[in-house]
mmCIF file of C-alpha atoms in Angstrom:
data_model
loop_
_atom_site.group_PDB
_atom_site.id
_atom_site.type_symbol
_atom_site.label_atom_id
_atom_site.label_comp_id
_atom_site.label_asym_id
_atom_site.label_seq_id
_atom_site.Cartn_x
_atom_site.Cartn_y
_atom_site.Cartn_z
ATOM 1 C CA MET A 130 -26.916 -10.171 79.108
ATOM 2 C CA SER A 131 -23.408 -9.501 80.343
ATOM 3 C CA ALA A 132 -21.984 -6.030 80.813
ATOM 4 C CA ALA A 133 -18.499 -4.807 80.003
ATOM 5 C CA TRP A 134 -16.535 -3.473 82.972
ATOM 6 C CA ILE A 135 -14.922 -0.106 82.160
ATOM 7 C CA ALA A 136 -12.111 0.988 84.459
ATOM 8 C CA ASP A 137 -10.057 3.200 82.114
ATOM 9 C CA ALA A 138 -10.487 5.631 79.217
ATOM 10 C CA GLU A 139 -9.226 3.161 76.614
ATOM 11 C CA ALA A 140 -11.838 0.545 77.574
ATOM 12 C CA PHE A 141 -14.551 3.218 77.345
ATOM 13 C CA ALA A 142 -13.357 4.316 73.893
ATOM 14 C CA GLN A 143 -13.384 0.720 72.649
ATOM 15 C CA TRP A 144 -16.877 0.110 74.031
ATOM 16 C CA ILE A 145 -18.253 3.327 72.499
ATOM 17 C CA ASP A 146 -16.579 2.692 69.121
ATOM 18 C CA ARG A 147 -18.206 -0.713 68.871
ATOM 19 C CA SER A 148 -21.660 0.468 69.923
ATOM 20 C CA GLY A 149 -22.205 2.915 67.035
ATOM 21 C CA ALA A 150 -25.380 4.073 68.779
ATOM 22 C CA GLN A 151 -27.224 7.364 68.421
ATOM 23 C CA ALA A 152 -28.820 6.942 71.859
ATOM 24 C CA LEU A 153 -27.200 6.122 75.176
ATOM 25 C CA GLY A 154 -29.075 4.880 78.226
ATOM 26 C CA LEU A 155 -27.435 6.215 81.367
ATOM 27 C CA ASP A 156 -28.062 5.572 85.053
ATOM 28 C CA THR A 157 -25.947 6.101 88.153
ATOM 29 C CA GLU A 158 -25.408 4.547 91.523
ATOM 30 C CA PHE A 159 -24.087 6.720 94.310
ATOM 31 C CA MET A 160 -23.341 6.746 98.005
ATOM 32 C CA ARG A 161 -24.740 9.208 100.526
ATOM 33 C CA ARG A 162 -23.592 7.445 103.685
ATOM 34 C CA ASN A 163 -21.133 9.510 105.735
ATOM 35 C CA THR A 164 -21.109 12.275 103.128
ATOM 36 C CA PHE A 165 -22.896 15.585 102.839
ATOM 37 C CA HIS A 166 -23.097 15.297 99.059
ATOM 38 C CA ALA A 167 -23.808 12.191 97.014
ATOM 39 C CA ARG A 168 -20.635 10.490 95.755
ATOM 40 C CA LEU A 169 -20.773 8.880 92.328
ATOM 41 C CA ALA A 170 -19.951 5.174 92.603
ATOM 42 C CA LEU A 171 -21.014 3.620 89.268
ATOM 43 C CA VAL A 172 -22.299 4.691 85.848
ATOM 44 C CA GLN A 173 -24.456 2.178 84.013
ATOM 45 C CA LEU A 174 -24.561 2.532 80.233
ATOM 46 C CA ALA A 175 -26.611 0.890 77.486
ATOM 47 C CA ALA A 176 -26.290 1.437 73.742
ATOM 48 C CA ALA A 177 -27.192 -0.594 70.663
ATOM 49 C CA GLY A 178 -28.182 -3.656 72.724
ATOM 50 C CA ARG A 179 -24.935 -3.637 74.713
ATOM 51 C CA SER A 180 -24.345 -2.611 78.298
ATOM 52 C CA ALA A 181 -21.401 -1.466 80.362
ATOM 53 C CA LEU A 182 -20.565 -0.581 83.937
ATOM 54 C CA LEU A 183 -18.230 2.394 84.163
ATOM 55 C CA ASP A 184 -16.185 2.708 87.354
ATOM 56 C CA PRO A 185 -15.712 6.456 88.029
ATOM 57 C CA LEU A 186 -13.562 5.651 91.069
ATOM 58 C CA ALA A 187 -10.944 3.842 88.947
ATOM 59 C CA PHE A 188 -10.231 6.768 86.606
ATOM 60 C CA ASP A 189 -11.342 10.303 85.774
ATOM 61 C CA ALA A 190 -14.424 9.480 83.701
ATOM 62 C CA GLY A 191 -15.407 13.119 83.152
ATOM 63 C CA PRO A 192 -13.315 13.791 80.019
ATOM 64 C CA VAL A 193 -14.433 10.630 78.208
ATOM 65 C CA LEU A 194 -18.094 11.176 79.054
ATOM 66 C CA ARG A 195 -17.919 14.832 77.994
ATOM 67 C CA ALA A 196 -16.159 13.960 74.737
ATOM 68 C CA TYR A 197 -18.880 11.463 73.905
ATOM 69 C CA LEU A 198 -21.920 13.419 75.122
ATOM 70 C CA ASP A 199 -21.039 17.099 74.603
ATOM 71 C CA PRO A 200 -21.368 17.139 70.816
ATOM 72 C CA ALA A 201 -25.007 16.073 71.394
ATOM 73 C CA ALA A 202 -24.736 13.681 68.455
ATOM 74 C CA VAL A 203 -25.954 11.076 70.924
ATOM 75 C CA ALA A 204 -29.266 11.354 72.733
ATOM 76 C CA CYS A 205 -28.942 10.550 76.413
ATOM 77 C CA VAL A 206 -31.894 8.555 77.769
ATOM 78 C CA MET A 207 -32.444 8.596 81.531
ATOM 79 C CA HIS A 208 -35.309 7.658 83.844
ATOM 80 C CA SER A 209 -36.150 9.991 86.717
ATOM 81 C CA PRO A 210 -32.772 11.702 86.403
ATOM 82 C CA SER A 211 -32.899 14.434 89.052
ATOM 83 C CA GLU A 212 -30.470 12.699 91.434
ATOM 84 C CA ASP A 213 -28.402 11.329 88.534
ATOM 85 C CA ILE A 214 -27.918 14.825 87.130
ATOM 86 C CA GLU A 215 -26.915 16.089 90.577
ATOM 87 C CA VAL A 216 -24.259 13.409 91.040
ATOM 88 C CA LEU A 217 -23.018 13.737 87.426
ATOM 89 C CA ALA A 218 -22.638 17.540 87.689
ATOM 90 C CA PRO A 219 -18.901 17.430 88.525
ATOM 91 C CA LEU A 220 -18.290 15.265 85.432
ATOM 92 C CA LEU A 221 -20.837 16.925 83.126
ATOM 93 C CA PRO A 222 -21.204 20.557 84.225
ATOM 94 C CA LEU A 223 -23.545 21.301 81.298
ATOM 95 C CA GLY A 224 -25.607 18.200 82.064
ATOM 96 C CA PRO A 225 -26.282 15.332 79.689
ATOM 97 C CA PRO A 226 -27.743 16.200 76.243
#
């Protein structure tokens, strides 16, 4: 399965619009080397049998993630999310739904 590369808000909106999913799988990759706090490096998404890699270093991903997740119309599915929630906190201050 190939994944869409998302490096701007428009690409994210197009990917989300086509997924039509009520659940979103979410995972993160982050760096801790040479930093006191973890630095978000990649957000991996899966919805309706499709996957995407969101580059939070290429654009401010916080507003698009909040707009999609805050209404809680979409269930966010995560595995062992303690570190993911920590690194997502600047983007999602209320946490994922």
